[in-house]
Structure formats: C-alpha cells, structure tokens
PDB file of C-alpha atoms in Angstrom:
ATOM      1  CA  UNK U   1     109.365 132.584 113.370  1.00  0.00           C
ATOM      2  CA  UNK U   2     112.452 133.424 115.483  1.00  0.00           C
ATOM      3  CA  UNK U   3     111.597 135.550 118.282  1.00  0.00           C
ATOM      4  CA  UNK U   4     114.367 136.566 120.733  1.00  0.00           C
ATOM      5  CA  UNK U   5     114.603 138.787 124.774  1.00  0.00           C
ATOM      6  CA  UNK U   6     117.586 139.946 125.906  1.00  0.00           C
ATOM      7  CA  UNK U   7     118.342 141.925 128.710  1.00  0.00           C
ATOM      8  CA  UNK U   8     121.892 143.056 129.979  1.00  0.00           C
ATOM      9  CA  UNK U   9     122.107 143.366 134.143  1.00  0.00           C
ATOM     10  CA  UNK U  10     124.398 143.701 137.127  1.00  0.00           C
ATOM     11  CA  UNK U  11     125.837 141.211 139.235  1.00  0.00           C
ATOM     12  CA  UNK U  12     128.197 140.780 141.713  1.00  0.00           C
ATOM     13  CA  UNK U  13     130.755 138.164 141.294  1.00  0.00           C
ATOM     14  CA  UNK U  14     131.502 136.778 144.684  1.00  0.00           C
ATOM     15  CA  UNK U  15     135.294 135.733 144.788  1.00  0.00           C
ATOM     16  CA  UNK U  16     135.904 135.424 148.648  1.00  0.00           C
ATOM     17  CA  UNK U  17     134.139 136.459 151.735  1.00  0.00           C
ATOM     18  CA  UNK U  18     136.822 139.506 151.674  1.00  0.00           C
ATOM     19  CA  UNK U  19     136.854 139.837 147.400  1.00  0.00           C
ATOM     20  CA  UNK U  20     133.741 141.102 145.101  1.00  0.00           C
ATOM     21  CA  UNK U  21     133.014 143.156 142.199  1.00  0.00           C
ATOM     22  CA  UNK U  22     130.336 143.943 140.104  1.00  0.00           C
ATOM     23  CA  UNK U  23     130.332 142.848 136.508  1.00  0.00           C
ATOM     24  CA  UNK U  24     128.030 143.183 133.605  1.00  0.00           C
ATOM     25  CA  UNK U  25     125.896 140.464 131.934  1.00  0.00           C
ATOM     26  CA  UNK U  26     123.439 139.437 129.552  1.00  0.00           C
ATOM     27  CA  UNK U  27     120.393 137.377 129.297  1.00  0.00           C
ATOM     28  CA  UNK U  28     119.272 135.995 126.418  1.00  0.00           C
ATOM     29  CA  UNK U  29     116.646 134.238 125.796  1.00  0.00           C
ATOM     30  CA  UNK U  30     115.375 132.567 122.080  1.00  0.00           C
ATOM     31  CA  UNK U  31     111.925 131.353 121.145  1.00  0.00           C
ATOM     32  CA  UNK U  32     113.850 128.352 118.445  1.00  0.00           C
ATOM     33  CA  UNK U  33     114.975 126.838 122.024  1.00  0.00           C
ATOM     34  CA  UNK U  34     112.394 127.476 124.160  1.00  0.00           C
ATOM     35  CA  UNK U  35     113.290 125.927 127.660  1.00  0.00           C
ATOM     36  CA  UNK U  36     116.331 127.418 128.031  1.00  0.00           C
ATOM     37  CA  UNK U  37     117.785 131.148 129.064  1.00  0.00           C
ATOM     38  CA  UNK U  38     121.475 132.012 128.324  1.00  0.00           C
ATOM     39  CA  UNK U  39     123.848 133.777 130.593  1.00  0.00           C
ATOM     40  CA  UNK U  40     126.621 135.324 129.384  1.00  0.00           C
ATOM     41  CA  UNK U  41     129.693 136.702 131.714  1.00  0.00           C
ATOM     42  CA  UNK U  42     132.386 139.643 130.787  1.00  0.00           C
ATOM     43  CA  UNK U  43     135.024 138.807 133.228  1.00  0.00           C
ATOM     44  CA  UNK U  44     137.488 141.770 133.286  1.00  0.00           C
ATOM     45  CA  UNK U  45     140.316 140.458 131.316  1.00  0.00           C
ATOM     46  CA  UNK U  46     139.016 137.140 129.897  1.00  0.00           C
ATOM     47  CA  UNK U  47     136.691 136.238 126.801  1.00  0.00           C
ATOM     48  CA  UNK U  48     132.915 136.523 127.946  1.00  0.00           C
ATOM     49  CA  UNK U  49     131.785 132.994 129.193  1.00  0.00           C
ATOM     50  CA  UNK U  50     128.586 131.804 128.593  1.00  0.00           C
ATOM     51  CA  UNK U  51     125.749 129.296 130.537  1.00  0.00           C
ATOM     52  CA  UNK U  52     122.350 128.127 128.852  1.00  0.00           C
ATOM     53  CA  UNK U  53     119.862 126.237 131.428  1.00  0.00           C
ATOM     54  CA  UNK U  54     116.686 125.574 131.927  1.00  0.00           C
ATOM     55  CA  UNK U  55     114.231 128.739 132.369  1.00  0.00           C
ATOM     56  CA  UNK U  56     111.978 127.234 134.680  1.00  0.00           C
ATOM     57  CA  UNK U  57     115.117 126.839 136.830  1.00  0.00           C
ATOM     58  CA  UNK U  58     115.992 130.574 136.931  1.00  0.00           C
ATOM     59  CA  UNK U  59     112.126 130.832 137.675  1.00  0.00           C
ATOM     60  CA  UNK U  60     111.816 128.487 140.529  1.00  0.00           C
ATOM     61  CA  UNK U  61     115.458 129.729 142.064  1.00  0.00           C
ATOM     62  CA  UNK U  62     113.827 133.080 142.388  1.00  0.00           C
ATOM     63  CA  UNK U  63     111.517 131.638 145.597  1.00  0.00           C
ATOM     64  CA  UNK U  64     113.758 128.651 146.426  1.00  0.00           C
ATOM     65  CA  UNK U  65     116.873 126.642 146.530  1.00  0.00           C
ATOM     66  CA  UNK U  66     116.994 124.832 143.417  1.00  0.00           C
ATOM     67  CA  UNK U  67     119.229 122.862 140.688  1.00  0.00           C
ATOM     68  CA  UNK U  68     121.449 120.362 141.092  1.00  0.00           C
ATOM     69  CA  UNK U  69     125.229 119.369 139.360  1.00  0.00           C
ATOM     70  CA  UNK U  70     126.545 122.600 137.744  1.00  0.00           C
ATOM     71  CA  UNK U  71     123.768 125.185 138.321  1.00  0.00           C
ATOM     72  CA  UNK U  72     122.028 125.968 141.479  1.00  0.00           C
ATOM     73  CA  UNK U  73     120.076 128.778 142.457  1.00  0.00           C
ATOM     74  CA  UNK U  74     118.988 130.357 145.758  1.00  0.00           C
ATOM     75  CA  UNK U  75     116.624 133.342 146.912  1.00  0.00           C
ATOM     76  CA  UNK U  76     119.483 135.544 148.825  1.00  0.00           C
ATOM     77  CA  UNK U  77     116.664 135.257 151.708  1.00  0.00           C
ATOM     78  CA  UNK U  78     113.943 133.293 152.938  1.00  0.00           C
ATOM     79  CA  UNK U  79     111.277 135.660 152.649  1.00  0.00           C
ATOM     80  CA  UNK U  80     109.885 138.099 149.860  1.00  0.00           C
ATOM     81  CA  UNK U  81     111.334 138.580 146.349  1.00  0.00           C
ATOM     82  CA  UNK U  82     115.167 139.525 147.113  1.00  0.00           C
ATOM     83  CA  UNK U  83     118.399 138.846 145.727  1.00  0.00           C
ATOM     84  CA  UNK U  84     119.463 135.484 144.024  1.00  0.00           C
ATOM     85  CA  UNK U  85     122.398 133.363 144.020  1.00  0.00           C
ATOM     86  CA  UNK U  86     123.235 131.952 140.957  1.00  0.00           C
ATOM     87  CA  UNK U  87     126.245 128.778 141.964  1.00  0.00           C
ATOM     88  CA  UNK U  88     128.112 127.656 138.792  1.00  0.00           C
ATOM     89  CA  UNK U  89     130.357 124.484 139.009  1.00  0.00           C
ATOM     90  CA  UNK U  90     132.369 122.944 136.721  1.00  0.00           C
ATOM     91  CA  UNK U  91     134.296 119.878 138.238  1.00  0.00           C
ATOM     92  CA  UNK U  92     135.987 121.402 141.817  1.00  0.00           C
ATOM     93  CA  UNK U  93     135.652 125.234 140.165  1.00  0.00           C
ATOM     94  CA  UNK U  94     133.009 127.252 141.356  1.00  0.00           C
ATOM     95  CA  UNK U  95     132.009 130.539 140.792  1.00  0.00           C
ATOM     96  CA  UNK U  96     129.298 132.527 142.817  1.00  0.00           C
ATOM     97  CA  UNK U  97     127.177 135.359 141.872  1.00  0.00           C
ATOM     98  CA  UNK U  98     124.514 137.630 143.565  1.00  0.00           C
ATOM     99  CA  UNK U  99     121.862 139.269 141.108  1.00  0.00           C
ATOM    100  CA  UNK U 100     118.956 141.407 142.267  1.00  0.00           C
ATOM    101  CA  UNK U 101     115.846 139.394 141.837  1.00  0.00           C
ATOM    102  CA  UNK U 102     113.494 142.301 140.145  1.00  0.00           C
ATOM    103  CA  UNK U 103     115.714 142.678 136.529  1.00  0.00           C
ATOM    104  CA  UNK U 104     115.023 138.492 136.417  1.00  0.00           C
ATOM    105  CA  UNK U 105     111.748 138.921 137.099  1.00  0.00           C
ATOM    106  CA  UNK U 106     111.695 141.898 134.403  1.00  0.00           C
ATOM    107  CA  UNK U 107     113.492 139.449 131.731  1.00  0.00           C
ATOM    108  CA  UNK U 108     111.344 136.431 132.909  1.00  0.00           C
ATOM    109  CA  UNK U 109     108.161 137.991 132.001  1.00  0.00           C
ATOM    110  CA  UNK U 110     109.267 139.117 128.576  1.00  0.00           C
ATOM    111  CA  UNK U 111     110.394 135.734 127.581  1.00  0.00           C
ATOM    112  CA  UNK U 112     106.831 134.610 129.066  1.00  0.00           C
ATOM    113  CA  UNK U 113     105.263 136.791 126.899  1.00  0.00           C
ATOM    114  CA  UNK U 114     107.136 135.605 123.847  1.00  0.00           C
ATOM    115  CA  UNK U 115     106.633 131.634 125.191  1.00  0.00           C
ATOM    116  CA  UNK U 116     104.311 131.361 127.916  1.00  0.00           C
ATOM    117  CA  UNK U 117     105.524 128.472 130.391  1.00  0.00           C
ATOM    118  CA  UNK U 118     103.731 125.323 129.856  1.00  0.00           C
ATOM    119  CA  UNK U 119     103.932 126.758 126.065  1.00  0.00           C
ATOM    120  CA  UNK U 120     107.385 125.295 125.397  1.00  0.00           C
ATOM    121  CA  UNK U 121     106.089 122.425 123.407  1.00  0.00           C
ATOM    122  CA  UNK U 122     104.019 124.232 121.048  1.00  0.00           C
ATOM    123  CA  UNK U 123     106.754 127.025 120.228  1.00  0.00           C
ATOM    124  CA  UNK U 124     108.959 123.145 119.668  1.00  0.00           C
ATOM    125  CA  UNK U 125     106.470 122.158 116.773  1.00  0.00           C
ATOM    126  CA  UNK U 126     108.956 121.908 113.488  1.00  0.00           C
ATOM    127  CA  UNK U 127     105.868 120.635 111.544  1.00  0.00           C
ATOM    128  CA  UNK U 128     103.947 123.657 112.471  1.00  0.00           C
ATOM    129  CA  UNK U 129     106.726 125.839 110.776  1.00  0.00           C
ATOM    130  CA  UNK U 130     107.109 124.044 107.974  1.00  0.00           C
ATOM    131  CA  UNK U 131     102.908 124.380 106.747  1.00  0.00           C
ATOM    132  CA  UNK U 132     103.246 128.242 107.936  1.00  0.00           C
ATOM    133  CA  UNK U 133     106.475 128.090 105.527  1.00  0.00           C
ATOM    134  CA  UNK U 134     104.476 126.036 102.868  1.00  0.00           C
ATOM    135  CA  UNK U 135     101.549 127.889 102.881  1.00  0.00           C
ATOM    136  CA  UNK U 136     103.796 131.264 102.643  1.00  0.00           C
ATOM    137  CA  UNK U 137     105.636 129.893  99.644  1.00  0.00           C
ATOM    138  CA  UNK U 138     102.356 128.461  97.908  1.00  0.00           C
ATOM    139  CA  UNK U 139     101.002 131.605  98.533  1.00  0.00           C
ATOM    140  CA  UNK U 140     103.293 133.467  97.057  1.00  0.00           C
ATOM    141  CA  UNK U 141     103.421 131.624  93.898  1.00  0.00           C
ATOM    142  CA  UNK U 142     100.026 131.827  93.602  1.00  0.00           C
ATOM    143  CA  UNK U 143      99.977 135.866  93.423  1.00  0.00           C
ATOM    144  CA  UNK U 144     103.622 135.214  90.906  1.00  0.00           C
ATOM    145  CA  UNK U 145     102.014 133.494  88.251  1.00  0.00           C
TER     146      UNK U 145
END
C-alpha cells in the first residue's frame, strides 16, 4: 500500500546578506520510497524546483550541522529547537534557505507515523506486497467462483 504526508510551509530564501523573501514550499514525503523526503520550491517566476534526500538528514539537521556535497543542514542556533538552514549546491550555485524548525518537526512526525525510523526496511519489502497482493487476488477469486 502507498501511503503518502505532505505538508506545504514557509521559508525564506536567503539571496544576499541585504536580499530575502519568503516563498512557499512543499514537503512530501511517500511510504514506496521510504528514506527519502521531497522538497519542492515555487520561485517567483520560474518552474517549481524540486530536492529528494535522505529523511534522517532533515531529522538530524534539526539539532546539528549535517550533510555533505549538495545538501547540508544547520540548526539556525546552537541551543533549543530553532530555525534551520537548509544549503543547496549544485556545482559553484548555491542557494540558502531559513525554515522554522516546528512545521519540520510537525511533517517529521507524520511521516514517522506512516514509517517509523529504523522501519525503512520493512516498508522496502517488495515480497511482502506481492503475498498481501496474492492473497487479495486469491481471495477474491475464491468468493467469485
């Protein structure tokens, strides 16, 4: 079975030290791939752009500095459940964002509650699918005929 979260929040593209705004995006998270969350960006005046990483990365970048290559995530400060920077990087291009930590926490527990973590492998088992799926179809030609 498919199970999906999603949850649509604010952040705060950082352009500059000088240049900011606040943009929406969405979270998405589905049970078929369970490691991994999906962010997805609505620039003004460009197609949305999408990321998928690990979970357990947005988790652990919630109390400290974590990722390495293209994503990277911070607490905004050292102490206490605050604001996160989320570092994107493709080649020499960077973007920079600053989300409030509580909405990930919000959207981190509902896809924990779909998937527990430490689950991931379990919701990964194709052959358990396919005797739910087998036993569903037997089933039902049992009642048919």
């Amino acid at each position: 079975m498919r199970d999906t979260v999603q949850a649509e929040v604010t952040m705060t593209f950082l352009v500059s030290q000088d240049l900011s705004f606040r943009i929406p995006v969405e979270l998405s998270y589905d049970s078929s791939d369970p490691y991994a969350v999906e962010i997805t960006f609505h620039l003004p005046g460009d197609a949305p752009v999408s990321w998928a990483f690990a979970r357990e990365l947005l988790l652990d970048g919630l109390s400290r500095p974590t990722g390495e290559g293209d994503v990277r995530i911070a607490p905004a400060a050292p102490e206490g459940l605050s604001d996160v920077f989320i570092r994107l990087q493709v080649g020499s291009e960077r973007a920079l964002f600053r989300a409030g930590a509580a909405p990930l926490v919000a959207f981190l527990d509902r896809t924990d509650r779909l998937v527990p973590f430490g689950e991931e492998p379990k919701a990964c088992d194709p052959v358990g699918d396919l005797d739910a799926e087998l036993d569903r179809i037997l089933a039902e030609d049992r009642y048919a005929g």
